[in-house]
XYZ file of C-alpha atoms in Angstrom:
681
model
C 405.227 -96.585 34.354
C 404.076 -95.817 37.891
C 404.818 -92.184 37.160
C 402.620 -92.161 34.055
C 399.778 -93.950 35.769
C 399.946 -91.486 38.601
C 399.632 -88.583 36.206
C 396.555 -90.165 34.544
C 394.909 -90.748 37.921
C 395.656 -87.309 39.072
C 394.721 -85.302 35.927
C 392.632 -87.182 33.280
C 390.291 -89.362 35.299
C 388.772 -86.482 37.229
C 387.956 -84.789 33.876
C 386.239 -87.924 32.521
C 384.077 -88.184 35.587
C 382.999 -84.610 35.182
C 382.035 -85.182 31.443
C 380.060 -88.288 32.394
C 378.144 -86.334 35.005
C 377.221 -83.657 32.437
C 375.886 -86.283 30.033
C 373.761 -87.830 32.742
C 372.295 -84.425 33.538
C 371.437 -83.886 29.841
C 369.678 -87.243 29.624
C 367.769 -86.514 32.773
C 366.818 -83.130 31.366
C 365.516 -84.686 28.106
C 363.364 -87.138 30.035
C 361.926 -84.769 32.529
C 361.765 -81.409 30.666
C 358.908 -80.676 28.035
C 359.584 -79.424 24.485
C 359.457 -75.650 24.215
C 358.654 -75.134 20.538
C 354.869 -74.689 20.084
C 354.617 -71.206 21.407
C 355.675 -69.089 24.293
C 357.514 -71.714 26.376
C 359.410 -71.674 29.601
C 361.630 -69.083 28.080
C 358.599 -67.154 26.855
C 359.479 -67.652 23.112
C 356.622 -67.286 20.550
C 357.580 -69.212 17.364
C 354.797 -67.562 15.298
C 356.806 -64.305 15.398
C 359.383 -65.955 13.101
C 356.778 -66.101 10.358
C 356.404 -69.895 10.592
C 353.457 -71.053 12.741
C 354.071 -74.419 14.376
C 350.984 -76.593 13.936
C 350.061 -80.222 14.217
C 352.986 -82.562 14.635
C 355.438 -79.703 14.364
C 354.532 -78.648 17.900
C 356.135 -81.791 19.361
C 359.383 -81.763 17.340
C 362.620 -80.701 19.045
C 364.161 -77.444 17.918
C 367.429 -79.046 16.778
C 365.452 -81.382 14.450
C 364.919 -78.413 12.134
C 367.593 -75.975 13.384
C 370.616 -78.152 12.543
C 373.822 -77.438 14.482
C 372.096 -74.610 16.270
C 371.690 -72.514 13.147
C 368.377 -70.661 13.302
C 368.650 -68.176 10.492
C 367.866 -69.519 6.992
C 365.921 -72.572 8.198
C 363.672 -73.586 5.210
C 359.902 -73.389 5.593
C 358.876 -75.556 2.573
C 357.749 -79.137 3.309
C 359.919 -80.605 0.561
C 363.049 -79.048 2.098
C 362.807 -81.296 5.145
C 360.544 -84.113 3.979
C 362.867 -85.322 1.270
C 365.263 -88.198 0.904
C 368.843 -87.180 1.960
C 367.692 -84.234 4.044
C 369.919 -83.278 7.020
C 366.768 -83.217 9.108
C 366.700 -86.959 9.625
C 363.673 -86.858 11.902
C 361.387 -85.619 9.056
C 359.492 -88.333 7.144
C 360.426 -88.302 3.484
C 358.233 -89.159 0.457
C 358.487 -92.975 0.081
C 359.479 -94.685 -3.146
C 355.911 -95.962 -3.504
C 354.455 -92.454 -3.343
C 352.134 -91.429 -6.182
C 354.328 -89.591 -8.726
C 353.533 -85.909 -8.497
C 355.167 -82.524 -8.768
C 352.627 -80.871 -6.541
C 353.581 -79.436 -3.158
C 353.117 -81.738 -0.147
C 350.557 -79.449 1.489
C 348.351 -79.747 -1.633
C 347.240 -83.130 -0.264
C 348.869 -83.577 3.184
C 348.546 -81.560 6.420
C 350.750 -81.241 9.511
C 348.414 -83.288 11.655
C 349.058 -86.498 9.728
C 350.510 -87.583 6.443
C 347.938 -90.372 6.105
C 344.364 -89.702 5.060
C 345.616 -87.286 2.415
C 343.072 -85.709 0.058
C 344.469 -86.046 -3.426
C 343.745 -83.196 -5.847
C 343.205 -84.601 -9.313
C 343.407 -81.167 -10.969
C 345.904 -81.291 -13.818
C 345.933 -85.089 -14.111
C 346.256 -85.971 -17.800
C 343.136 -87.756 -19.181
C 343.605 -91.499 -19.542
C 346.455 -91.746 -16.989
C 344.390 -92.820 -13.935
C 345.882 -96.331 -13.992
C 349.348 -94.824 -13.488
C 348.390 -94.515 -9.789
C 345.221 -96.580 -9.565
C 347.074 -99.819 -10.242
C 346.481 -101.587 -6.935
C 349.886 -100.595 -5.588
C 350.109 -96.818 -5.417
C 346.355 -96.402 -5.127
C 343.266 -98.573 -5.242
C 342.999 -100.166 -8.656
C 340.351 -102.044 -10.658
C 338.779 -104.797 -8.506
C 338.595 -108.410 -9.652
C 334.831 -108.034 -10.117
C 335.228 -105.055 -12.431
C 333.633 -105.170 -15.884
C 336.212 -106.465 -18.329
C 337.561 -103.500 -20.290
C 340.768 -101.934 -21.540
C 339.296 -98.437 -21.506
C 340.868 -95.771 -19.284
C 339.270 -95.270 -15.849
C 338.039 -91.765 -16.614
C 336.151 -93.045 -19.665
C 333.397 -94.021 -17.233
C 334.403 -92.803 -13.749
C 334.733 -89.248 -12.437
C 337.490 -87.963 -10.147
C 334.830 -86.613 -7.820
C 333.389 -90.085 -7.171
C 333.776 -93.604 -8.506
C 330.056 -94.191 -8.528
C 327.748 -93.753 -10.256
C 329.854 -94.523 -13.300
C 328.653 -93.669 -16.805
C 329.727 -96.658 -18.860
C 330.822 -95.825 -22.398
C 330.085 -98.712 -24.718
C 332.106 -97.053 -27.456
C 335.045 -99.564 -27.735
C 333.110 -102.634 -26.588
C 333.813 -105.485 -28.950
C 330.643 -106.470 -30.884
C 329.175 -109.709 -29.584
C 330.785 -109.427 -26.132
C 327.792 -107.903 -24.281
C 327.227 -111.076 -22.269
C 330.737 -110.734 -20.795
C 329.160 -108.181 -18.441
C 325.428 -108.575 -19.021
C 325.402 -112.042 -17.447
C 323.094 -111.313 -14.511
C 326.012 -110.804 -12.109
C 328.316 -108.110 -13.405
C 325.414 -106.323 -15.095
C 321.753 -107.009 -15.903
C 321.441 -110.112 -18.034
C 318.801 -111.828 -20.164
C 315.523 -112.280 -18.216
C 313.794 -115.646 -17.891
C 311.022 -114.447 -20.213
C 313.449 -113.603 -23.015
C 312.925 -115.181 -26.436
C 315.176 -118.250 -26.568
C 318.240 -117.366 -28.593
C 321.977 -117.851 -28.680
C 322.498 -114.638 -30.616
C 324.614 -111.887 -29.115
C 322.731 -109.120 -27.244
C 323.752 -106.415 -29.715
C 322.276 -108.376 -32.594
C 318.906 -106.927 -31.547
C 319.551 -104.438 -28.735
C 321.366 -101.110 -28.866
C 323.845 -99.805 -26.302
C 321.834 -96.603 -25.953
C 318.687 -98.425 -24.810
C 317.418 -101.979 -24.436
C 314.038 -101.087 -25.853
C 312.786 -100.943 -28.462
C 314.781 -103.917 -29.654
C 315.057 -104.581 -33.362
C 314.927 -108.363 -33.528
C 317.245 -109.654 -36.185
C 316.059 -112.831 -37.796
C 319.485 -113.158 -39.387
C 320.853 -116.546 -38.650
C 317.453 -117.990 -37.761
C 317.392 -121.421 -39.314
C 314.859 -121.610 -42.185
C 311.697 -123.423 -41.162
C 312.130 -122.782 -37.418
C 309.811 -119.759 -37.120
C 307.218 -121.758 -35.179
C 309.788 -122.344 -32.450
C 308.949 -118.834 -31.231
C 305.862 -117.979 -33.287
C 303.750 -120.597 -31.520
C 301.189 -118.304 -29.911
C 303.017 -118.345 -26.578
C 306.542 -117.029 -27.061
C 305.485 -114.870 -30.019
C 302.388 -114.423 -32.229
C 301.458 -117.658 -33.928
C 299.225 -118.780 -36.817
C 295.631 -117.453 -36.401
C 292.573 -119.695 -36.557
C 291.613 -118.165 -39.902
C 294.930 -119.026 -41.518
C 294.945 -120.999 -44.767
C 295.382 -124.662 -43.779
C 298.996 -125.583 -44.391
C 301.821 -127.557 -42.874
C 304.442 -125.365 -44.523
C 306.817 -123.340 -42.380
C 306.017 -119.668 -41.748
C 308.900 -118.376 -43.852
C 307.662 -120.237 -46.907
C 305.275 -117.316 -47.422
C 306.005 -114.680 -44.790
C 309.058 -112.452 -44.476
C 310.986 -111.734 -41.316
C 310.628 -108.012 -42.002
C 306.812 -108.072 -42.056
C 303.970 -110.621 -41.908
C 301.967 -108.865 -44.564
C 301.818 -108.793 -47.451
C 302.565 -112.502 -47.475
C 303.900 -114.070 -50.629
C 302.312 -117.473 -50.760
C 304.887 -119.951 -51.896
C 303.312 -122.243 -54.417
C 306.588 -124.166 -54.735
C 305.891 -127.808 -54.298
C 302.207 -127.437 -55.160
C 301.362 -130.311 -57.436
C 300.633 -129.199 -60.983
C 296.910 -129.277 -61.545
C 296.230 -129.193 -57.814
C 295.224 -125.498 -57.611
C 291.532 -126.341 -57.124
C 292.412 -128.143 -53.901
C 292.520 -124.703 -52.255
C 291.058 -122.478 -54.976
C 287.608 -124.015 -54.607
C 285.683 -120.931 -53.490
C 285.947 -121.855 -49.799
C 289.560 -122.215 -48.786
C 290.635 -119.680 -51.405
C 289.073 -117.809 -54.368
C 287.736 -120.250 -56.927
C 286.604 -120.115 -60.559
C 283.912 -117.418 -61.076
C 280.566 -118.158 -62.770
C 281.647 -116.052 -65.762
C 284.754 -118.118 -66.378
C 285.343 -119.615 -69.839
C 283.916 -123.150 -69.650
C 286.844 -125.483 -69.238
C 287.914 -128.588 -67.372
C 291.552 -127.591 -67.631
C 293.563 -127.081 -64.467
C 293.879 -123.487 -63.208
C 297.611 -123.378 -63.826
C 297.142 -124.204 -67.483
C 296.428 -120.495 -68.067
C 296.907 -118.712 -64.756
C 300.166 -118.078 -62.921
C 300.698 -118.576 -59.213
C 302.022 -115.027 -58.910
C 298.790 -113.422 -60.188
C 295.421 -114.506 -61.600
C 295.318 -111.637 -64.050
C 296.334 -111.219 -66.690
C 295.926 -114.892 -67.500
C 298.256 -116.133 -70.164
C 296.302 -118.609 -72.228
C 298.767 -120.908 -73.828
C 297.996 -121.236 -77.487
C 301.032 -123.479 -77.843
C 300.137 -126.556 -79.753
C 296.975 -125.013 -81.212
C 296.858 -126.094 -84.809
C 297.044 -123.150 -87.247
C 293.619 -122.278 -88.649
C 291.708 -123.853 -85.725
C 291.095 -120.613 -83.723
C 287.363 -120.754 -84.500
C 287.116 -124.011 -82.564
C 287.009 -121.847 -79.386
C 286.560 -118.343 -80.834
C 283.063 -119.131 -82.056
C 281.109 -116.622 -79.952
C 280.144 -119.276 -77.383
C 283.283 -120.665 -75.771
C 285.291 -117.523 -76.477
C 284.780 -114.217 -78.318
C 284.193 -114.810 -82.018
C 284.160 -112.730 -85.214
C 281.936 -109.617 -84.793
C 279.160 -108.754 -87.258
C 281.198 -105.778 -88.485
C 284.186 -107.924 -89.409
C 285.575 -107.714 -92.954
C 283.915 -110.566 -94.842
C 286.443 -113.337 -95.078
C 286.681 -117.088 -94.908
C 290.323 -116.894 -93.879
C 291.372 -118.387 -90.562
C 291.618 -115.961 -87.610
C 295.376 -116.351 -87.345
C 295.837 -115.174 -90.930
C 295.683 -111.609 -89.568
C 295.302 -111.818 -85.802
C 297.885 -112.918 -83.269
C 297.256 -115.159 -80.286
C 298.819 -112.484 -78.070
C 296.169 -109.871 -78.931
C 293.253 -109.413 -81.342
C 294.016 -105.795 -82.012
C 295.795 -104.362 -83.714
C 295.431 -107.007 -86.414
C 298.313 -107.218 -88.814
C 296.835 -107.794 -92.234
C 299.492 -109.401 -94.321
C 299.673 -107.576 -97.624
C 302.748 -109.599 -98.552
C 302.317 -111.063 -101.989
C 299.582 -108.604 -102.942
C 300.254 -107.590 -106.488
C 301.061 -103.866 -106.833
C 298.058 -102.033 -108.226
C 295.663 -104.752 -107.077
C 294.477 -102.957 -103.889
C 291.051 -102.321 -105.382
C 290.436 -106.063 -105.569
C 289.534 -105.846 -101.831
C 289.326 -102.109 -101.305
C 286.227 -101.793 -103.424
C 283.803 -100.520 -100.816
C 282.336 -103.988 -100.248
C 285.078 -106.339 -99.140
C 287.074 -103.517 -97.587
C 286.978 -99.694 -97.491
C 287.156 -98.264 -100.999
C 287.725 -94.895 -102.611
C 285.284 -92.294 -101.172
C 283.068 -90.114 -103.387
C 285.163 -87.087 -102.419
C 288.399 -88.688 -103.594
C 290.516 -86.800 -106.121
C 289.492 -88.154 -109.518
C 292.176 -90.564 -110.589
C 292.574 -93.891 -112.319
C 295.855 -94.571 -110.585
C 296.229 -97.574 -108.319
C 295.681 -96.998 -104.569
C 299.284 -97.815 -103.688
C 300.548 -95.044 -105.948
C 299.868 -92.618 -103.053
C 298.637 -94.753 -100.168
C 300.637 -97.238 -98.112
C 299.437 -100.643 -96.964
C 300.430 -99.727 -93.417
C 298.010 -96.774 -93.277
C 295.632 -94.917 -95.632
C 296.371 -91.580 -94.066
C 298.321 -89.550 -94.501
C 298.596 -90.282 -98.206
C 301.860 -89.275 -99.782
C 301.360 -87.593 -103.168
C 304.699 -87.526 -104.891
C 305.138 -84.140 -106.524
C 308.727 -84.968 -107.434
C 309.416 -84.012 -111.037
C 306.458 -81.637 -111.261
C 307.642 -78.673 -113.293
C 307.397 -75.360 -111.430
C 304.374 -73.373 -112.520
C 302.479 -76.461 -113.786
C 300.330 -77.037 -110.655
C 297.182 -76.034 -112.540
C 297.666 -78.974 -114.892
C 296.049 -81.115 -112.104
C 294.781 -78.461 -109.743
C 292.217 -77.273 -112.231
C 289.078 -78.033 -110.263
C 288.529 -81.308 -112.122
C 291.509 -83.583 -111.637
C 292.337 -82.016 -108.281
C 291.143 -79.057 -106.217
C 291.744 -75.849 -108.101
C 291.620 -72.172 -107.360
C 288.451 -71.315 -105.447
C 285.976 -68.680 -106.609
C 286.913 -66.408 -103.734
C 290.616 -66.730 -104.416
C 292.602 -63.516 -104.640
C 292.576 -62.595 -108.332
C 295.950 -63.522 -109.702
C 297.573 -65.040 -112.741
C 300.547 -66.190 -110.730
C 301.311 -69.874 -110.622
C 299.956 -71.827 -107.595
C 303.438 -72.589 -106.257
C 304.272 -68.882 -106.123
C 302.445 -68.818 -102.761
C 301.412 -72.411 -102.079
C 303.668 -75.368 -101.277
C 303.223 -78.895 -102.594
C 303.347 -80.155 -99.019
C 300.241 -78.166 -98.090
C 297.838 -75.710 -99.724
C 297.250 -74.057 -96.415
C 298.747 -72.021 -95.189
C 299.771 -70.018 -98.250
C 302.737 -67.779 -97.697
C 302.211 -64.390 -99.310
C 305.495 -62.512 -99.246
C 304.815 -58.929 -98.280
C 308.502 -58.098 -98.193
C 309.172 -54.846 -100.011
C 305.561 -53.632 -99.778
C 305.753 -49.878 -99.147
C 304.048 -48.788 -95.900
C 300.622 -47.321 -96.529
C 300.179 -49.114 -99.883
C 298.157 -52.119 -98.606
C 294.994 -50.960 -100.376
C 296.778 -51.211 -103.716
C 295.891 -54.942 -103.497
C 293.522 -55.015 -100.558
C 290.881 -53.117 -102.441
C 288.172 -55.759 -102.468
C 289.081 -56.836 -105.997
C 292.693 -57.946 -106.080
C 292.603 -59.020 -102.455
C 290.240 -58.700 -99.517
C 289.605 -55.078 -98.751
C 287.994 -53.085 -96.006
C 284.655 -54.629 -95.070
C 281.398 -52.674 -95.053
C 281.326 -53.044 -91.285
C 284.818 -51.655 -90.907
C 285.302 -48.687 -88.610
C 285.134 -45.615 -90.860
C 288.656 -44.411 -91.346
C 290.924 -43.080 -94.051
C 294.040 -44.394 -92.346
C 296.274 -46.883 -94.058
C 295.550 -50.581 -93.341
C 298.960 -51.166 -91.690
C 298.262 -48.456 -89.108
C 296.308 -51.112 -87.156
C 296.733 -54.363 -89.110
C 299.865 -56.439 -89.588
C 300.988 -58.137 -92.788
C 301.289 -61.411 -90.894
C 297.579 -61.432 -89.950
C 294.571 -59.121 -90.287
C 293.253 -60.047 -86.890
C 293.686 -59.262 -84.176
C 294.151 -55.651 -85.168
C 295.879 -53.478 -82.633
C 294.046 -50.177 -82.199
C 295.904 -47.814 -79.924
C 293.601 -46.110 -77.463
C 296.551 -44.260 -75.943
C 295.684 -40.621 -75.411
C 291.914 -41.156 -75.704
C 290.323 -38.865 -73.115
C 288.279 -40.718 -70.434
C 284.545 -40.502 -71.134
C 284.978 -39.856 -74.870
C 284.552 -43.485 -76.065
C 281.204 -42.720 -77.723
C 282.927 -40.194 -79.962
C 283.894 -43.250 -82.077
C 281.812 -46.005 -80.517
C 278.563 -44.471 -81.730
C 277.436 -47.253 -84.057
C 278.735 -45.396 -87.084
C 282.424 -44.730 -86.662
C 282.876 -47.848 -84.499
C 280.635 -50.362 -82.789
C 278.373 -48.549 -80.383
C 275.985 -49.502 -77.624
C 273.714 -52.357 -78.786
C 269.922 -52.172 -78.513
C 270.058 -54.767 -75.735
C 272.451 -52.665 -73.684
C 271.445 -51.631 -70.179
C 269.914 -48.148 -70.419
C 272.525 -45.791 -69.096
C 274.022 -42.388 -69.739
C 277.292 -43.362 -68.159
C 280.439 -43.249 -70.259
C 281.509 -46.545 -71.892
C 284.724 -46.714 -69.871
C 282.768 -46.581 -66.609
C 282.296 -50.339 -67.015
C 284.240 -51.380 -70.141
C 287.987 -51.435 -70.709
C 289.831 -50.305 -73.800
C 291.625 -53.656 -73.886
C 288.355 -55.623 -74.198
C 284.602 -54.966 -74.107
C 283.891 -58.116 -72.169
C 283.866 -58.976 -69.419
C 282.525 -55.582 -68.352
C 282.807 -54.664 -64.708
C 279.577 -53.071 -63.558
C 280.036 -51.167 -60.328
C 277.140 -51.718 -57.957
C 278.714 -49.346 -55.465
C 276.130 -46.928 -54.176
C 273.152 -49.038 -55.306
C 270.495 -48.701 -52.606
C 269.618 -52.073 -50.973
C 266.345 -53.471 -52.275
C 266.493 -51.572 -55.589
C 267.962 -54.401 -57.725
C 264.679 -54.864 -59.622
C 264.958 -51.298 -60.905
C 267.357 -52.701 -63.534
C 266.974 -56.468 -63.065
C 263.399 -56.464 -64.353
C 263.859 -58.651 -67.423
C 264.052 -55.612 -69.722
C 266.977 -53.471 -68.673
C 268.887 -56.423 -67.206
C 268.204 -60.099 -66.518
C 265.285 -60.366 -64.125
C 263.624 -63.079 -62.116
C 263.241 -66.250 -64.203
C 259.910 -67.994 -64.736
C 261.158 -70.870 -62.612
C 262.118 -68.577 -59.741
C 260.596 -69.191 -56.323
C 257.531 -66.945 -55.989
C 258.612 -64.110 -53.737
C 258.204 -60.386 -53.281
C 261.488 -60.128 -51.458
C 264.189 -57.906 -52.899
C 266.803 -59.654 -55.067
C 269.657 -58.846 -52.693
C 267.890 -60.599 -49.821
C 269.297 -63.854 -51.220
C 271.540 -62.906 -54.166
C 274.850 -61.071 -54.117
C 275.919 -58.313 -56.473
C 279.126 -60.246 -57.179
C 277.262 -63.307 -58.494
C 273.695 -64.558 -58.801
C 274.608 -68.078 -57.827
C 274.940 -69.617 -55.393
C 272.122 -67.685 -53.759
C 271.815 -67.781 -49.996
C 268.162 -68.162 -49.023
C 267.551 -66.866 -45.530
C 265.135 -69.013 -43.571
C 265.360 -66.580 -40.670
C 261.906 -65.755 -39.388
C 260.218 -68.715 -41.129
C 257.555 -69.944 -38.717
C 258.147 -73.515 -37.473
C 255.929 -76.020 -39.244
C 255.403 -73.825 -42.340
C 258.131 -75.368 -44.534
C 255.582 -76.973 -46.881
C 254.218 -73.509 -47.713
C 257.148 -73.312 -50.195
C 258.493 -76.873 -50.176
C 255.352 -78.238 -51.835
C 256.907 -79.539 -55.048
C 255.835 -76.431 -56.981
C 257.300 -73.381 -55.318
C 260.302 -75.329 -54.073
C 261.355 -78.987 -53.847
C 258.800 -80.908 -51.841
C 258.519 -84.335 -50.245
C 259.613 -87.040 -52.760
C 257.423 -90.044 -53.560
C 259.902 -92.257 -51.716
C 259.603 -90.212 -48.523
C 258.564 -91.994 -45.319
C 254.772 -91.479 -45.008
C 254.192 -88.772 -42.426
C 251.983 -85.779 -41.787
C 254.561 -84.129 -39.604
C 256.065 -80.791 -40.535
C 259.343 -80.888 -42.501
C 261.354 -79.220 -39.746
C 260.501 -81.951 -37.238
C 263.311 -84.003 -38.818
C 265.040 -81.737 -41.375
C 267.089 -78.622 -40.775
C 266.955 -75.407 -42.766
C 270.743 -75.599 -43.215
C 270.590 -78.959 -45.021
C 267.999 -81.630 -45.818
C 270.407 -84.428 -45.031
C 271.266 -85.922 -42.696
C 267.748 -85.729 -41.311
C 267.174 -86.470 -37.645
C 264.032 -88.572 -37.347
C 262.325 -88.123 -34.006
C 260.820 -91.347 -32.691
C 259.297 -89.417 -29.789
C 255.654 -90.385 -29.428
C 255.915 -93.531 -31.581
C 253.633 -96.159 -30.017
C 255.679 -99.097 -28.666
C 255.429 -102.179 -30.850
C 254.587 -100.202 -34.031
C 258.150 -99.974 -35.418
C 257.364 -102.293 -38.340
C 254.717 -99.833 -39.546
C 257.633 -97.958 -41.170
C 260.511 -100.409 -40.796
C 258.905 -102.914 -43.174
C 261.609 -102.929 -45.868
C 259.636 -100.497 -48.054
C 259.026 -97.310 -46.096
C 262.206 -97.759 -44.070
C 264.856 -100.448 -43.525
C 263.212 -103.623 -42.321
C 264.325 -106.891 -40.789
C 267.201 -108.328 -42.908
C 267.054 -111.880 -44.247
C 269.859 -112.783 -41.843
C 267.812 -111.618 -38.833
C 267.065 -114.098 -36.046
C 263.602 -115.619 -36.690
C 261.172 -113.865 -34.353
C 257.660 -112.408 -34.273
C 258.546 -110.023 -31.481
C 258.250 -106.287 -32.064
C 261.442 -104.482 -33.158
C 261.636 -102.447 -29.958
C 261.639 -105.611 -27.879
C 265.364 -105.811 -28.614
C 266.322 -102.657 -30.517
C 266.324 -99.051 -29.376
C 264.958 -96.167 -31.375
C 268.253 -94.366 -30.834
C 270.305 -97.092 -32.556
C 269.724 -100.556 -33.993
C 272.987 -101.842 -32.608
C 274.133 -102.993 -30.241
């Protein structure tokens, strides 16, 4: 044992002392020597040459904190390689468990100076996920004073700044406005607000407080005056019909006017209490004399039409009122009868009267319809001894229905012989054909002549003036066939084709012989017809005044060649076109230019032109003192120079408006109070 101990003392202990001394030197070196990592240090090493610039806190970190086990090559340069949980570089702070979840690189928000005070980049954050971080733990969340809402943060807030926030009312539960708008969280109802327990959004909109659409929904009936008292809201005016009824008895919440007066509860027969001509419209002086209550005939909804109740009126007693005094009676032109009014007339309306022919014996119409009691058969009636109702109906005389049923074809002339009924007229086309060959029993006119099969150019075979109407003596001379211009459906209008007629050759035909020529009253002219007239129509003719020398109108318009100045024309030697236009005589524009002031009456004397009427205010002043040449009225009366106190000389109620009957009693002159420029104020 002593041998072993001796060996330990002699060999091992000296080695341990040497190791202990080295460790002490290392500790002393760590305490006293500075870190050589930021740049060229004691050894002159520049870390930036490695491609990784040491900045911020990295300048004070020992080399071996990053270069593990002395390995320099391959040392990572990304933050997440060192600052991560489980990293071999135990001196590097790792992302804590409470860190905001993100896949972004550390340096996106952090810097090497300090991890804290990081600027978070919200780019790429999914909309609606703010609360994932802003939950009060990872990042600042919604404060306790926040407006109550389940909406996502970015519905109102922006990532650039919390305030100002644009609040989106889109998901706010109806009726919950006051949850925020309570005067603390957000603006609430002011002290001057109309008293109400209704929710804000009943009247207001989220887009703007004003204008507010007040909803009267839910307002208790009969409580209008709670607000409409003249203080809180408009109340009942002094001119209102006296009533103790609530506002909504007559008025609507949507509008005051028109008001529907509610007559409910008005005592029957009590209309005149208000309808007395003072409180409300009363019975007019032309009213049917009666002591009956208004509502006996009139309705509360409208005076007119009044429904007179004939209920209970004994049949045959109409004349008791309808006697021409109390109510309209039987007119002097009435069919003579002693029957009661209601035999024919109805209480609902006089006309039309329904005469009851029920029970009238067939064939007995003439008993009344004899020309005395009622309209009879006129002198022009078809001679017949048949009873009226054979053709006529009791409902209406006309049209009368003549029943031709059973009449044998070709036997029309049996009646239509000029005696029994109208026959063939003297100017009828000569024919032995039966009436119904062309005419119909339903109507004589129009007669349908069937021209089918008539060979073109053979019209004159019949239309020769004997068999049928032929060419008149005034007809344009021609040997052409009728159907060259006329149609079988109608003679007129005839279609003459002027196509190909050379301009200026109208008078070749229109010479008064071949065709109508220039009448004796025509304006003297050698111009061709078509200079003014058209081939489609003579009139209206378009006379071209182009090139007419001004002032030469009277050359033609002299009363001979063309219409001249009428006998009633204002005496003048001026040329027609001084006032008239070639396009139209009237209206004529009289030019007063150059008329000397004060000389109006030279023409306006009642003879040459309209003068001063008999009702004119007496004056010797010239017309143009008050009137203008552009218009008589309104006239501007000039009171300049009127002697003060002489107003009533004209304003006496005759010459000009005088003092009205409602005027304050006074003997003072008008201009003591009034001004000549205006009566009022």
